[in-house]
JSON list of C-alpha atoms in Angstrom, two decimals:
[
{"chain": "K", "resi": 26, "resn": "UNK", "atom": "CA", "xyz": [5.94, 24.02, -26.61]},
{"chain": "K", "resi": 27, "resn": "UNK", "atom": "CA", "xyz": [3.56, 22.94, -24.35]},
{"chain": "K", "resi": 28, "resn": "UNK", "atom": "CA", "xyz": [0.02, 23.83, -24.37]},
{"chain": "K", "resi": 29, "resn": "UNK", "atom": "CA", "xyz": [-1.06, 26.40, -21.14]},
{"chain": "K", "resi": 30, "resn": "UNK", "atom": "CA", "xyz": [-4.05, 24.34, -20.38]},
{"chain": "K", "resi": 31, "resn": "UNK", "atom": "CA", "xyz": [-2.07, 21.38, -19.66]},
{"chain": "K", "resi": 32, "resn": "UNK", "atom": "CA", "xyz": [0.66, 22.95, -17.83]},
{"chain": "K", "resi": 33, "resn": "UNK", "atom": "CA", "xyz": [-2.29, 24.34, -15.39]},
{"chain": "K", "resi": 34, "resn": "UNK", "atom": "CA", "xyz": [-3.54, 20.52, -15.14]},
{"chain": "K", "resi": 35, "resn": "UNK", "atom": "CA", "xyz": [0.33, 19.33, -13.74]},
{"chain": "K", "resi": 36, "resn": "UNK", "atom": "CA", "xyz": [0.51, 22.41, -11.51]},
{"chain": "K", "resi": 37, "resn": "UNK", "atom": "CA", "xyz": [-0.31, 20.33, -8.35]},
{"chain": "K", "resi": 38, "resn": "UNK", "atom": "CA", "xyz": [0.92, 16.62, -8.87]},
{"chain": "K", "resi": 39, "resn": "UNK", "atom": "CA", "xyz": [1.36, 13.08, -6.97]},
{"chain": "K", "resi": 40, "resn": "UNK", "atom": "CA", "xyz": [2.75, 9.71, -7.96]},
{"chain": "K", "resi": 41, "resn": "UNK", "atom": "CA", "xyz": [0.11, 6.90, -9.05]},
{"chain": "K", "resi": 42, "resn": "UNK", "atom": "CA", "xyz": [1.12, 3.56, -9.26]},
{"chain": "K", "resi": 43, "resn": "UNK", "atom": "CA", "xyz": [-0.33, 0.76, -11.58]},
{"chain": "K", "resi": 44, "resn": "UNK", "atom": "CA", "xyz": [0.58, -2.34, -12.49]},
{"chain": "K", "resi": 45, "resn": "UNK", "atom": "CA", "xyz": [4.21, -2.04, -12.13]},
{"chain": "K", "resi": 46, "resn": "UNK", "atom": "CA", "xyz": [4.40, 1.34, -13.13]},
{"chain": "K", "resi": 47, "resn": "UNK", "atom": "CA", "xyz": [4.45, 4.83, -11.35]},
{"chain": "K", "resi": 48, "resn": "UNK", "atom": "CA", "xyz": [3.32, 7.56, -13.19]},
{"chain": "K", "resi": 49, "resn": "UNK", "atom": "CA", "xyz": [3.47, 11.55, -12.16]},
{"chain": "K", "resi": 50, "resn": "UNK", "atom": "CA", "xyz": [-0.16, 12.95, -12.63]},
{"chain": "K", "resi": 51, "resn": "UNK", "atom": "CA", "xyz": [-2.16, 15.74, -11.54]},
{"chain": "K", "resi": 52, "resn": "UNK", "atom": "CA", "xyz": [-3.20, 15.93, -8.20]},
{"chain": "K", "resi": 53, "resn": "UNK", "atom": "CA", "xyz": [-6.95, 14.90, -8.78]},
{"chain": "K", "resi": 54, "resn": "UNK", "atom": "CA", "xyz": [-6.29, 12.21, -11.14]},
{"chain": "K", "resi": 55, "resn": "UNK", "atom": "CA", "xyz": [-7.50, 8.54, -9.73]},
{"chain": "K", "resi": 56, "resn": "UNK", "atom": "CA", "xyz": [-6.77, 5.38, -10.64]},
{"chain": "K", "resi": 57, "resn": "UNK", "atom": "CA", "xyz": [-10.35, 3.96, -12.06]},
{"chain": "K", "resi": 58, "resn": "UNK", "atom": "CA", "xyz": [-9.33, -0.05, -12.25]},
{"chain": "K", "resi": 59, "resn": "UNK", "atom": "CA", "xyz": [-8.38, -2.37, -9.87]},
{"chain": "K", "resi": 60, "resn": "UNK", "atom": "CA", "xyz": [-7.64, -2.04, -6.29]},
{"chain": "K", "resi": 61, "resn": "UNK", "atom": "CA", "xyz": [-6.65, 1.35, -4.64]},
{"chain": "K", "resi": 62, "resn": "UNK", "atom": "CA", "xyz": [-2.63, 1.33, -3.98]},
{"chain": "K", "resi": 63, "resn": "UNK", "atom": "CA", "xyz": [-1.94, 4.70, -2.26]},
{"chain": "K", "resi": 64, "resn": "UNK", "atom": "CA", "xyz": [1.66, 6.08, -2.54]},
{"chain": "K", "resi": 65, "resn": "UNK", "atom": "CA", "xyz": [3.37, 7.69, 0.30]},
{"chain": "K", "resi": 66, "resn": "UNK", "atom": "CA", "xyz": [6.31, 10.26, -1.54]},
{"chain": "K", "resi": 67, "resn": "UNK", "atom": "CA", "xyz": [9.47, 10.50, -0.36]},
{"chain": "K", "resi": 68, "resn": "UNK", "atom": "CA", "xyz": [8.37, 8.63, 2.75]},
{"chain": "K", "resi": 69, "resn": "UNK", "atom": "CA", "xyz": [10.44, 5.72, 2.72]},
{"chain": "K", "resi": 70, "resn": "UNK", "atom": "CA", "xyz": [12.95, 6.63, 5.32]},
{"chain": "K", "resi": 71, "resn": "UNK", "atom": "CA", "xyz": [9.90, 7.39, 7.84]},
{"chain": "K", "resi": 72, "resn": "UNK", "atom": "CA", "xyz": [8.52, 3.53, 7.30]},
{"chain": "K", "resi": 73, "resn": "UNK", "atom": "CA", "xyz": [8.88, 2.64, 10.69]},
{"chain": "K", "resi": 74, "resn": "UNK", "atom": "CA", "xyz": [6.54, 6.00, 11.76]},
{"chain": "K", "resi": 75, "resn": "UNK", "atom": "CA", "xyz": [3.90, 5.01, 8.56]},
{"chain": "K", "resi": 76, "resn": "UNK", "atom": "CA", "xyz": [3.87, 1.28, 10.22]},
{"chain": "K", "resi": 77, "resn": "UNK", "atom": "CA", "xyz": [3.48, 2.78, 14.13]},
{"chain": "K", "resi": 78, "resn": "UNK", "atom": "CA", "xyz": [1.05, 4.77, 12.74]},
{"chain": "K", "resi": 79, "resn": "UNK", "atom": "CA", "xyz": [-0.91, 2.19, 11.07]},
{"chain": "K", "resi": 80, "resn": "UNK", "atom": "CA", "xyz": [-0.74, -0.05, 14.19]},
{"chain": "K", "resi": 81, "resn": "UNK", "atom": "CA", "xyz": [-2.28, 2.75, 16.22]},
{"chain": "K", "resi": 82, "resn": "UNK", "atom": "CA", "xyz": [-4.94, 3.38, 14.12]},
{"chain": "K", "resi": 83, "resn": "UNK", "atom": "CA", "xyz": [-5.76, -0.25, 14.06]},
{"chain": "K", "resi": 84, "resn": "UNK", "atom": "CA", "xyz": [-5.66, -0.72, 17.71]},
{"chain": "K", "resi": 85, "resn": "UNK", "atom": "CA", "xyz": [-8.11, 2.72, 18.12]},
{"chain": "K", "resi": 86, "resn": "UNK", "atom": "CA", "xyz": [-10.43, 1.15, 16.32]},
{"chain": "K", "resi": 87, "resn": "UNK", "atom": "CA", "xyz": [-11.69, -1.31, 18.49]},
{"chain": "K", "resi": 88, "resn": "UNK", "atom": "CA", "xyz": [-10.73, -2.44, 21.93]},
{"chain": "K", "resi": 89, "resn": "UNK", "atom": "CA", "xyz": [-10.67, -6.04, 20.77]},
{"chain": "K", "resi": 90, "resn": "UNK", "atom": "CA", "xyz": [-8.70, -5.76, 17.94]},
{"chain": "K", "resi": 91, "resn": "UNK", "atom": "CA", "xyz": [-5.08, -7.67, 17.70]},
{"chain": "K", "resi": 92, "resn": "UNK", "atom": "CA", "xyz": [-1.94, -7.14, 15.80]},
{"chain": "K", "resi": 93, "resn": "UNK", "atom": "CA", "xyz": [-0.60, -10.62, 15.07]},
{"chain": "K", "resi": 94, "resn": "UNK", "atom": "CA", "xyz": [2.35, -9.83, 13.41]},
{"chain": "K", "resi": 95, "resn": "UNK", "atom": "CA", "xyz": [4.02, -6.66, 12.73]},
{"chain": "K", "resi": 96, "resn": "UNK", "atom": "CA", "xyz": [7.80, -6.47, 10.72]},
{"chain": "K", "resi": 97, "resn": "UNK", "atom": "CA", "xyz": [9.57, -7.38, 7.75]},
{"chain": "K", "resi": 98, "resn": "UNK", "atom": "CA", "xyz": [7.45, -8.70, 4.97]},
{"chain": "K", "resi": 99, "resn": "UNK", "atom": "CA", "xyz": [7.92, -12.15, 2.98]},
{"chain": "K", "resi": 100, "resn": "UNK", "atom": "CA", "xyz": [10.60, -10.29, 0.14]},
{"chain": "K", "resi": 101, "resn": "UNK", "atom": "CA", "xyz": [13.08, -7.81, 0.33]},
{"chain": "K", "resi": 102, "resn": "UNK", "atom": "CA", "xyz": [11.76, -3.82, 0.67]},
{"chain": "K", "resi": 103, "resn": "UNK", "atom": "CA", "xyz": [8.33, -4.99, 2.04]},
{"chain": "K", "resi": 104, "resn": "UNK", "atom": "CA", "xyz": [6.67, -4.35, 5.43]},
{"chain": "K", "resi": 105, "resn": "UNK", "atom": "CA", "xyz": [3.72, -6.37, 6.94]},
{"chain": "K", "resi": 106, "resn": "UNK", "atom": "CA", "xyz": [0.92, -6.13, 9.75]},
{"chain": "K", "resi": 107, "resn": "UNK", "atom": "CA", "xyz": [-1.44, -8.52, 10.28]},
{"chain": "K", "resi": 108, "resn": "UNK", "atom": "CA", "xyz": [-4.54, -8.21, 12.44]},
{"chain": "K", "resi": 109, "resn": "UNK", "atom": "CA", "xyz": [-7.93, -8.68, 13.17]},
{"chain": "K", "resi": 110, "resn": "UNK", "atom": "CA", "xyz": [-10.03, -5.80, 13.65]},
{"chain": "K", "resi": 111, "resn": "UNK", "atom": "CA", "xyz": [-11.95, -7.55, 16.91]},
{"chain": "K", "resi": 112, "resn": "UNK", "atom": "CA", "xyz": [-12.99, -10.86, 18.17]},
{"chain": "K", "resi": 113, "resn": "UNK", "atom": "CA", "xyz": [-15.37, -11.43, 16.43]},
{"chain": "K", "resi": 114, "resn": "UNK", "atom": "CA", "xyz": [-12.97, -11.01, 13.08]},
{"chain": "K", "resi": 115, "resn": "UNK", "atom": "CA", "xyz": [-10.92, -13.99, 15.00]},
{"chain": "K", "resi": 116, "resn": "UNK", "atom": "CA", "xyz": [-13.22, -16.18, 15.60]},
{"chain": "K", "resi": 117, "resn": "UNK", "atom": "CA", "xyz": [-14.74, -15.96, 11.71]},
{"chain": "K", "resi": 118, "resn": "UNK", "atom": "CA", "xyz": [-10.92, -16.04, 10.91]},
{"chain": "K", "resi": 119, "resn": "UNK", "atom": "CA", "xyz": [-11.16, -12.68, 8.89]},
{"chain": "K", "resi": 120, "resn": "UNK", "atom": "CA", "xyz": [-7.21, -11.65, 9.17]},
{"chain": "K", "resi": 121, "resn": "UNK", "atom": "CA", "xyz": [-6.35, -8.19, 7.65]},
{"chain": "K", "resi": 122, "resn": "UNK", "atom": "CA", "xyz": [-3.11, -7.32, 6.21]},
{"chain": "K", "resi": 123, "resn": "UNK", "atom": "CA", "xyz": [-1.61, -3.91, 5.60]},
{"chain": "K", "resi": 124, "resn": "UNK", "atom": "CA", "xyz": [1.58, -4.54, 3.35]},
{"chain": "K", "resi": 125, "resn": "UNK", "atom": "CA", "xyz": [3.96, -1.58, 2.63]},
{"chain": "K", "resi": 126, "resn": "UNK", "atom": "CA", "xyz": [6.18, -1.86, -0.60]},
{"chain": "K", "resi": 127, "resn": "UNK", "atom": "CA", "xyz": [9.25, 0.49, -0.33]},
{"chain": "K", "resi": 128, "resn": "UNK", "atom": "CA", "xyz": [10.83, 1.59, -3.82]},
{"chain": "K", "resi": 129, "resn": "UNK", "atom": "CA", "xyz": [13.23, 4.17, -4.29]},
{"chain": "K", "resi": 130, "resn": "UNK", "atom": "CA", "xyz": [11.93, 7.13, -1.51]},
{"chain": "K", "resi": 131, "resn": "UNK", "atom": "CA", "xyz": [8.30, 5.98, -1.93]},
{"chain": "K", "resi": 132, "resn": "UNK", "atom": "CA", "xyz": [5.95, 4.09, 0.03]},
{"chain": "K", "resi": 133, "resn": "UNK", "atom": "CA", "xyz": [3.61, 2.13, -1.64]},
{"chain": "K", "resi": 134, "resn": "UNK", "atom": "CA", "xyz": [0.58, 1.01, 0.48]},
{"chain": "K", "resi": 135, "resn": "UNK", "atom": "CA", "xyz": [-1.55, -1.91, 0.15]},
{"chain": "K", "resi": 136, "resn": "UNK", "atom": "CA", "xyz": [-4.75, -3.39, 2.19]},
{"chain": "K", "resi": 137, "resn": "UNK", "atom": "CA", "xyz": [-6.37, -6.65, 2.20]},
{"chain": "K", "resi": 138, "resn": "UNK", "atom": "CA", "xyz": [-8.03, -9.18, 4.13]},
{"chain": "K", "resi": 139, "resn": "UNK", "atom": "CA", "xyz": [-8.77, -12.71, 4.02]},
{"chain": "K", "resi": 140, "resn": "UNK", "atom": "CA", "xyz": [-12.40, -12.85, 2.60]},
{"chain": "K", "resi": 141, "resn": "UNK", "atom": "CA", "xyz": [-14.37, -13.74, -0.23]},
{"chain": "K", "resi": 142, "resn": "UNK", "atom": "CA", "xyz": [-12.04, -16.52, -0.83]},
{"chain": "K", "resi": 143, "resn": "UNK", "atom": "CA", "xyz": [-8.55, -14.89, -0.44]},
{"chain": "K", "resi": 144, "resn": "UNK", "atom": "CA", "xyz": [-6.57, -16.71, 2.24]},
{"chain": "K", "resi": 145, "resn": "UNK", "atom": "CA", "xyz": [-3.57, -15.95, 4.15]},
{"chain": "K", "resi": 146, "resn": "UNK", "atom": "CA", "xyz": [-1.37, -17.85, 1.32]},
{"chain": "K", "resi": 147, "resn": "UNK", "atom": "CA", "xyz": [-2.96, -15.89, -1.53]},
{"chain": "K", "resi": 148, "resn": "UNK", "atom": "CA", "xyz": [-2.58, -12.78, 0.12]},
{"chain": "K", "resi": 149, "resn": "UNK", "atom": "CA", "xyz": [1.30, -13.40, 0.57]},
{"chain": "K", "resi": 150, "resn": "UNK", "atom": "CA", "xyz": [1.86, -14.56, -2.87]},
{"chain": "K", "resi": 151, "resn": "UNK", "atom": "CA", "xyz": [0.57, -11.45, -4.10]},
{"chain": "K", "resi": 152, "resn": "UNK", "atom": "CA", "xyz": [2.20, -9.51, -2.07]},
{"chain": "K", "resi": 153, "resn": "UNK", "atom": "CA", "xyz": [5.40, -11.34, -3.45]},
{"chain": "K", "resi": 154, "resn": "UNK", "atom": "CA", "xyz": [4.73, -10.80, -6.70]},
{"chain": "K", "resi": 155, "resn": "UNK", "atom": "CA", "xyz": [4.02, -7.36, -6.77]},
{"chain": "K", "resi": 156, "resn": "UNK", "atom": "CA", "xyz": [7.25, -6.67, -4.78]},
{"chain": "K", "resi": 157, "resn": "UNK", "atom": "CA", "xyz": [8.88, -8.88, -7.96]},
{"chain": "K", "resi": 158, "resn": "UNK", "atom": "CA", "xyz": [6.90, -6.12, -10.44]},
{"chain": "K", "resi": 159, "resn": "UNK", "atom": "CA", "xyz": [6.47, -2.84, -8.88]},
{"chain": "K", "resi": 160, "resn": "UNK", "atom": "CA", "xyz": [10.01, -0.41, -9.67]},
{"chain": "K", "resi": 161, "resn": "UNK", "atom": "CA", "xyz": [9.86, 3.39, -10.50]},
{"chain": "K", "resi": 162, "resn": "UNK", "atom": "CA", "xyz": [9.46, 3.74, -14.06]},
{"chain": "K", "resi": 163, "resn": "UNK", "atom": "CA", "xyz": [12.22, 4.56, -16.12]},
{"chain": "K", "resi": 164, "resn": "UNK", "atom": "CA", "xyz": [13.22, 8.58, -17.90]},
{"chain": "K", "resi": 165, "resn": "UNK", "atom": "CA", "xyz": [12.99, 7.34, -20.95]},
{"chain": "K", "resi": 166, "resn": "UNK", "atom": "CA", "xyz": [9.48, 4.65, -20.74]}
]
């Protein structure tokens, strides 16, 4: 027997990823630690459209924005967009990374940049580690 308050809470849900787990949570839930890791449920088949939309957003924000890589990521089931927001960002070597992890029917998006000690190598290394550990939760977990 389920509590009616709990049932109401779970009327509208979304997927939430933390660490290597993906959970179904109430739609107004928010992860309170770590980086934001947006989930695009049931959109894996549309990865090309998702990436094209992100490319268009990057280029629309600044007329000097530049996409310097658009395609497959460093490991299976990852896709990557590397870009500079502007000429100034390029001069300062502030490169943006948009990484998409496809797990089952879902896409998990991660955005990082080469600032505050992060390098292109460290961002790629982190993306590989996330890809190796990200998986759907088993039904018995």
